[in-house]
Amino acid sequence: MPAVNSVLVVGAGLAGTATAIRLAEAGVAVDLVEIKPDTRALGSGITLQGNALRELRTLGVWEQVQASGYAFDVTGIRAPDPAGTVVAEIPDAKTGGPDLPAALGMSRPELARILVDRAAEVGVKLRFGATHTELRQDADGVDVTTSDGGTGRYDLVVGADGVRSWTRRALGIDLETTSVGMGIWRVFGPRPASVTRTDLFYGGPSFIAGYCPTGEETLYAYIVEPAQDRSTLTPEQQLATMRELSQAYHGPWDEIRGTLTDPSRVNYTWFETHVLPAPWNRGRVVLIGDAAHTCPPTIAQGGAQALEDAYALTDLLLSRDAVDDGLWNAFTARRFERAKTVVDASNQVAQWQLDHVQGDIHALMRTITQLTSQPA
């Protein structure tokens, strides 16, 4: 018998939907609330490495993800010269196993739609445009009031509501999320035929200029610069700024730049980081995913770590018969050091770039492989 019979999951990102799916498949009654109005509001593009793909396969959505995304097994390193010269082609380790691609790019909203549809299929009750407004817990459960007027009592509340987690604030946790000193421009658009994998351009006026195919017809491209206040720019000025920064990069960037015409497809955010000290629960409310740990996307592990959190948490909830200190100690043992190590590694890569240290790319890729190849 599982440790829980009823669970409220807050947040319909990767961590939240994965948790909801696993629990509902096992017969647990799950409500999932998401403050945003629909899955279209849940991001732009994402790179999923093998360990993320492994988790998605266990959720029963791999075939849909494979059909919707764009898989590749090599990362290219290019120079910021007039030809966009390829200086290295690095085979990516298949950290999810030999029968899965090393990496796959896809649209975040499409991935969110696939996971939400799977959640509904297995019996999760979904409510968009809602979150909790009050949590009152005792030794046996949590009484919850939600913003859409709902009330309920649950054995557990899972806060998977992102970097600015409302659940974390409701628990009175004072956690500082800090900038690492980098800002990233992202754009979603059509894929030129020349883009068949992720290529990273190091150097030039920006730290990194890269792109990732997200489907047969789409990609997302990005440029990483020193963090600065870009909030006063109009959408048209944002587009012009990204186009200007991209002028230093060539090869496929020359084709991508020609497609940068829609200001609504461009966004700018800072790289941020935090790790919540263990434990991640307060009584019968637990934080996972970006609510507990977030890192800059320098090694493309944010989504994978969220999925691993969901797997470890649900594995314990379904294999034990009580929500007690033993369960939480086991969860901490499985997730805290691993997540912290990934966050630290992501920040170290960012710091290398800030210090203008190019380092040994092959050594960096080996380190990333070691971090991500083990199961959660």
Coordinates of C-alpha atoms in Angstrom, one line a residue:
M1 CA 0.0 0.0 0.0
P2 CA 1.5 3.4 -0.9
A3 CA 2.3 6.0 1.7
V4 CA -0.3 8.4 0.3
N5 CA -3.8 8.1 -1.1
S6 CA -4.4 11.7 -2.1
V7 CA -1.9 14.3 -3.4
L8 CA -2.1 17.9 -4.6
V9 CA 0.6 18.8 -7.1
V10 CA 1.3 22.5 -7.6
G11 CA 2.8 23.4 -11.0
A12 CA 2.4 21.7 -14.4
G13 CA 6.0 21.8 -15.4
L14 CA 8.2 18.7 -15.8
A15 CA 8.5 17.9 -12.1
G16 CA 4.9 18.4 -11.4
T17 CA 3.4 16.5 -14.3
A18 CA 5.8 13.6 -13.9
T19 CA 5.0 13.3 -10.2
A20 CA 1.2 13.4 -11.0
I21 CA 1.5 10.8 -13.7
R22 CA 3.4 8.3 -11.6
L23 CA 1.2 8.6 -8.6
A24 CA -2.1 8.5 -10.6
E25 CA -0.9 5.4 -12.6
A26 CA -0.5 3.7 -9.2
G27 CA -4.0 4.5 -8.1
V28 CA -3.4 7.6 -6.0
A29 CA -6.0 10.4 -6.3
V30 CA -4.1 13.4 -7.7
D31 CA -5.2 17.0 -8.2
L32 CA -2.8 19.2 -10.3
V33 CA -3.1 23.0 -10.3
E34 CA -1.2 25.4 -12.5
I35 CA -1.4 29.2 -12.2
K36 CA -0.8 29.8 -15.9
P37 CA -3.8 29.6 -18.2
D38 CA -2.6 26.8 -20.5
T39 CA 0.5 24.8 -21.7
R40 CA 1.3 27.4 -24.3
A41 CA 2.5 29.7 -21.5
L42 CA 5.1 27.2 -20.3
G43 CA 8.3 28.2 -22.2
S44 CA 10.0 28.2 -25.6
G45 CA 12.6 25.5 -26.4
I46 CA 14.4 22.8 -24.4
T47 CA 17.3 20.5 -24.8
L48 CA 16.8 17.1 -23.2
Q49 CA 19.8 14.9 -22.6
G50 CA 19.7 11.1 -22.3
N51 CA 18.9 11.0 -18.6
A52 CA 15.8 13.1 -19.2
L53 CA 14.7 11.0 -22.1
R54 CA 15.1 7.9 -19.9
E55 CA 12.6 9.4 -17.4
L56 CA 10.2 10.4 -20.2
R57 CA 10.2 6.9 -21.5
T58 CA 9.1 5.5 -18.0
L59 CA 6.2 8.0 -18.1
G60 CA 4.9 6.4 -21.3
V61 CA 5.4 9.4 -23.6
W62 CA 8.7 8.6 -25.3
E63 CA 7.2 7.8 -28.7
Q64 CA 5.3 11.1 -28.8
V65 CA 8.4 13.0 -27.6
Q66 CA 10.5 11.3 -30.3
A67 CA 8.0 12.2 -33.0
S68 CA 7.7 15.8 -31.9
G69 CA 11.4 16.6 -31.2
Y70 CA 14.7 16.4 -33.1
A71 CA 17.3 13.9 -31.9
F72 CA 21.1 14.1 -32.3
D73 CA 24.2 12.4 -31.0
V74 CA 26.9 15.0 -31.7
T75 CA 27.6 18.5 -30.4
G76 CA 29.5 20.9 -32.6
I77 CA 31.9 23.6 -31.5
R78 CA 32.3 26.5 -33.9
A79 CA 34.6 29.5 -34.1
P80 CA 33.3 33.1 -34.3
D81 CA 35.1 33.6 -37.6
P82 CA 33.6 34.7 -41.0
A83 CA 33.0 31.0 -41.9
G84 CA 31.6 29.8 -38.6
T85 CA 34.3 27.1 -38.8
V86 CA 33.7 23.8 -37.0
V87 CA 36.6 23.3 -34.6
A88 CA 35.3 20.2 -32.9
E89 CA 32.6 17.6 -33.2
I90 CA 32.1 15.9 -29.9
P91 CA 30.0 12.6 -29.7
D92 CA 27.5 13.0 -26.9
A93 CA 27.3 10.2 -24.3
K94 CA 24.1 8.3 -24.3
T95 CA 23.4 8.8 -20.7
G96 CA 19.9 7.4 -20.9
G97 CA 21.1 4.1 -22.3
P98 CA 22.3 2.8 -25.7
D99 CA 18.8 2.6 -27.2
L100 CA 18.0 6.3 -26.7
P101 CA 19.5 9.3 -28.4
A102 CA 22.2 11.3 -26.6
A103 CA 20.1 14.5 -26.8
L104 CA 16.8 15.8 -28.2
G105 CA 15.5 19.3 -28.7
M106 CA 11.9 20.2 -28.7
S107 CA 9.3 22.9 -28.1
R108 CA 8.7 23.3 -24.4
P109 CA 4.9 24.0 -24.9
E110 CA 4.7 20.8 -27.0
L111 CA 6.4 18.8 -24.3
A112 CA 4.1 20.3 -21.7
R113 CA 1.1 19.4 -23.8
I114 CA 2.2 15.8 -24.2
L115 CA 2.8 15.4 -20.4
V116 CA -0.5 17.2 -19.5
D117 CA -2.4 14.9 -21.9
R118 CA -0.7 11.9 -20.4
A119 CA -1.7 13.1 -16.9
A120 CA -5.3 13.5 -17.9
E121 CA -5.2 10.0 -19.5
V122 CA -4.2 8.3 -16.3
G123 CA -6.7 10.1 -14.2
V124 CA -5.1 13.3 -12.9
K125 CA -7.6 16.1 -12.3
L126 CA -6.1 19.2 -13.8
R127 CA -7.0 22.8 -13.2
F128 CA -5.3 25.7 -15.0
G129 CA -5.4 29.3 -13.8
A130 CA -5.4 28.2 -10.2
T131 CA -3.0 27.8 -7.2
H132 CA -3.3 27.4 -3.5
T133 CA -4.1 30.4 -1.3
E134 CA -3.9 28.6 2.1
L135 CA -2.1 25.5 3.4
R136 CA -3.0 24.2 6.9
Q137 CA -1.3 21.0 7.9
D138 CA -1.3 18.7 10.8
A139 CA 0.4 15.3 11.5
D140 CA -2.0 13.5 9.1
G141 CA -2.6 15.8 6.2
V142 CA -2.9 19.2 4.6
D143 CA -6.1 21.2 4.3
V144 CA -5.9 23.4 1.1
T145 CA -7.9 26.3 -0.2
T146 CA -7.3 27.3 -3.9
S147 CA -7.7 30.5 -5.8
D148 CA -10.6 29.1 -7.9
G149 CA -12.6 28.6 -4.7
G150 CA -11.8 24.9 -4.2
T151 CA -11.0 23.2 -0.9
G152 CA -9.6 19.8 -0.2
R153 CA -7.6 17.7 2.2
Y154 CA -4.6 15.8 1.0
D155 CA -2.0 13.3 2.4
L156 CA 0.7 15.4 0.7
V157 CA 1.3 18.6 -1.2
V158 CA 4.1 18.7 -3.8
G159 CA 5.3 22.2 -4.6
A160 CA 6.7 22.0 -8.2
D161 CA 5.9 25.6 -9.0
G162 CA 9.3 26.8 -10.3
V163 CA 12.0 29.3 -9.4
R164 CA 9.6 31.8 -7.8
S165 CA 7.7 29.1 -6.0
W166 CA 4.6 30.3 -4.3
T167 CA 4.6 27.1 -2.2
R168 CA 8.1 27.9 -1.0
R169 CA 7.0 31.4 0.1
A170 CA 3.8 30.0 1.7
L171 CA 6.0 27.7 3.9
G172 CA 8.0 30.8 5.1
I173 CA 11.2 29.6 3.5
D174 CA 13.7 32.4 2.9
L175 CA 15.7 31.3 -0.1
E176 CA 17.7 33.8 -2.2
T177 CA 17.8 33.1 -5.9
T178 CA 20.8 34.9 -7.4
S179 CA 22.1 35.9 -10.8
V180 CA 25.3 34.3 -12.0
G181 CA 26.1 37.3 -14.1
M182 CA 24.8 36.2 -17.5
G183 CA 21.7 37.0 -19.5
I184 CA 20.3 34.9 -22.4
W185 CA 18.5 35.9 -25.5
R186 CA 16.3 33.2 -26.9
V187 CA 14.3 33.0 -30.1
F188 CA 12.0 30.3 -31.6
G189 CA 11.8 30.0 -35.3
P190 CA 12.2 27.9 -38.5
R191 CA 15.0 25.4 -38.9
P192 CA 17.4 25.8 -41.8
A193 CA 18.5 22.5 -43.4
S194 CA 22.0 23.2 -42.2
V195 CA 21.0 22.8 -38.5
T196 CA 21.0 19.2 -37.6
R197 CA 22.4 19.3 -34.0
T198 CA 23.4 21.8 -31.3
D199 CA 26.4 23.9 -32.3
L200 CA 28.0 26.2 -29.8
F201 CA 30.0 29.3 -30.8
Y202 CA 32.4 30.3 -28.1
G203 CA 34.0 33.8 -28.1
G204 CA 33.2 36.9 -30.0
P205 CA 31.2 39.7 -28.3
S206 CA 29.1 37.2 -26.4
F207 CA 29.9 34.3 -24.2
I208 CA 28.0 31.7 -26.3
A209 CA 25.9 31.8 -29.5
G210 CA 24.1 28.5 -30.0
Y211 CA 21.1 26.8 -31.5
C212 CA 19.2 23.5 -31.1
P213 CA 16.8 21.9 -33.6
T214 CA 13.4 21.3 -32.0
G215 CA 11.6 19.5 -34.9
E216 CA 11.8 19.0 -38.6
E217 CA 10.8 22.6 -39.2
T218 CA 11.8 24.4 -36.0
L219 CA 14.7 25.4 -33.8
Y220 CA 15.5 27.7 -30.9
A221 CA 18.6 29.9 -31.0
Y222 CA 20.2 31.7 -28.2
I223 CA 23.0 34.2 -27.4
V224 CA 24.5 34.6 -23.9
E225 CA 25.8 38.0 -22.8
P226 CA 26.8 39.7 -19.6
A227 CA 23.6 40.2 -17.5
Q228 CA 22.1 43.6 -17.8
D229 CA 18.8 45.4 -17.5
R230 CA 17.0 44.9 -20.8
S231 CA 13.5 45.5 -19.3
T232 CA 13.1 48.9 -20.9
L233 CA 13.4 47.6 -24.5
T234 CA 10.3 47.3 -26.6
P235 CA 9.8 44.0 -28.4
E236 CA 11.1 45.6 -31.6
Q237 CA 14.2 46.8 -29.8
Q238 CA 14.7 43.3 -28.3
L239 CA 14.6 41.8 -31.8
A240 CA 17.0 44.4 -33.1
T241 CA 19.4 43.8 -30.2
M242 CA 19.5 40.0 -30.8
R243 CA 20.0 40.5 -34.5
E244 CA 22.9 42.9 -33.8
L245 CA 24.6 40.5 -31.4
S246 CA 24.2 37.7 -33.9
Q247 CA 26.1 39.6 -36.6
A248 CA 29.4 38.3 -35.1
Y249 CA 28.4 34.6 -35.8
H250 CA 28.2 32.9 -39.2
G251 CA 27.8 29.5 -40.8
P252 CA 24.1 28.5 -40.0
W253 CA 23.7 31.7 -38.0
D254 CA 23.6 33.6 -41.3
E255 CA 20.5 31.7 -42.3
I256 CA 19.0 31.9 -38.8
R257 CA 19.5 35.7 -38.7
G258 CA 17.4 36.0 -41.8
T259 CA 14.4 34.5 -40.0
L260 CA 14.6 36.8 -37.0
T261 CA 11.6 39.0 -38.0
D262 CA 9.0 38.4 -35.3
P263 CA 9.5 40.4 -32.1
S264 CA 7.0 38.2 -30.2
R265 CA 9.4 35.2 -30.6
V266 CA 12.3 36.8 -28.7
N267 CA 12.7 36.8 -24.9
Y268 CA 15.5 37.7 -22.5
T269 CA 16.1 36.3 -19.0
W270 CA 19.0 36.1 -16.6
F271 CA 20.8 32.9 -15.6
E272 CA 19.9 32.3 -11.9
T273 CA 20.8 29.7 -9.3
H274 CA 19.8 28.4 -5.9
V275 CA 19.8 25.2 -3.9
L276 CA 17.5 24.8 -0.9
P277 CA 19.3 23.2 2.0
A278 CA 18.0 19.8 3.0
P279 CA 15.4 18.8 3.9
W280 CA 13.1 19.9 1.0
N281 CA 10.0 19.2 3.0
R282 CA 8.2 21.0 5.8
G283 CA 5.9 18.4 7.3
R284 CA 3.6 17.1 4.5
V285 CA 4.6 19.7 2.0
V286 CA 7.6 19.0 -0.2
L287 CA 9.4 21.1 -2.8
I288 CA 10.9 19.6 -6.0
G289 CA 12.3 20.8 -9.3
D290 CA 13.2 24.5 -9.7
A291 CA 11.4 25.2 -6.5
A292 CA 14.2 23.4 -4.6
H293 CA 17.1 23.8 -7.0
T294 CA 17.8 25.8 -10.1
C295 CA 20.8 26.3 -12.3
P296 CA 21.9 28.1 -15.4
P297 CA 21.3 26.0 -18.6
T298 CA 25.0 25.7 -19.2
I299 CA 24.9 21.9 -19.2
A300 CA 21.2 21.5 -20.1
Q301 CA 20.3 19.6 -17.0
G302 CA 17.5 21.6 -15.4
G303 CA 14.7 19.6 -16.9
A304 CA 16.4 16.3 -16.3
Q305 CA 16.9 17.0 -12.7
A306 CA 13.3 17.9 -12.3
L307 CA 12.3 14.6 -13.8
E308 CA 14.7 12.8 -11.6
D309 CA 13.2 14.5 -8.5
A310 CA 9.8 13.2 -9.5
Y311 CA 11.0 9.7 -10.1
A312 CA 12.8 9.5 -6.7
L313 CA 9.9 11.0 -4.8
T314 CA 7.2 8.9 -6.3
D315 CA 9.3 5.7 -6.0
L316 CA 9.5 6.3 -2.3
L317 CA 5.9 7.3 -1.9
L318 CA 4.8 4.2 -3.7
S319 CA 7.2 1.7 -2.0
R320 CA 6.7 2.8 1.6
D321 CA 3.7 2.7 3.8
A322 CA 4.1 6.0 5.7
V323 CA 5.1 9.6 5.2
D324 CA 7.7 9.8 8.0
D325 CA 11.2 10.8 8.7
G326 CA 12.5 7.6 7.2
L327 CA 10.9 8.5 3.8
W328 CA 12.3 12.1 3.9
N329 CA 15.7 11.0 4.9
A330 CA 15.8 8.5 2.0
F331 CA 14.6 11.2 -0.4
T332 CA 17.4 13.6 0.8
A333 CA 19.9 10.8 0.4
R334 CA 18.9 10.2 -3.2
R335 CA 18.5 13.7 -4.4
F336 CA 20.2 16.4 -2.5
E337 CA 23.9 15.8 -3.3
R338 CA 23.2 14.8 -6.9
A339 CA 21.1 17.9 -7.5
K340 CA 23.6 20.2 -5.7
T341 CA 26.5 18.7 -7.7
V342 CA 24.7 19.4 -11.0
V343 CA 23.9 23.0 -9.9
D344 CA 27.5 23.5 -8.8
A345 CA 28.8 22.1 -12.2
S346 CA 26.4 24.4 -14.1
N347 CA 27.6 27.4 -12.1
Q348 CA 31.3 26.4 -12.6
V349 CA 30.8 26.3 -16.4
A350 CA 29.2 29.8 -16.2
Q351 CA 32.1 31.1 -14.1
W352 CA 34.6 29.7 -16.7
Q353 CA 32.8 31.7 -19.3
L354 CA 32.7 34.9 -17.1
D355 CA 36.4 34.5 -16.6
H356 CA 37.0 34.1 -20.3
V357 CA 38.6 30.7 -19.7
Q358 CA 37.9 28.4 -22.6
G359 CA 39.3 25.3 -21.0
D360 CA 39.4 21.9 -22.5
I361 CA 36.0 21.3 -24.1
H362 CA 36.6 17.5 -24.2
A363 CA 37.3 17.4 -20.4
L364 CA 34.1 19.5 -19.8
M365 CA 32.0 17.0 -21.8
R366 CA 33.5 14.1 -19.9
T367 CA 32.6 15.8 -16.6
I368 CA 29.0 16.4 -17.8
T369 CA 28.7 12.7 -18.8
Q370 CA 29.8 11.5 -15.4
L371 CA 27.3 13.7 -13.7
T372 CA 24.3 12.6 -15.8
S373 CA 24.9 9.0 -16.7
Q374 CA 23.8 7.5 -13.3
P375 CA 20.0 6.9 -12.6
A376 CA 18.2 9.0 -10.0

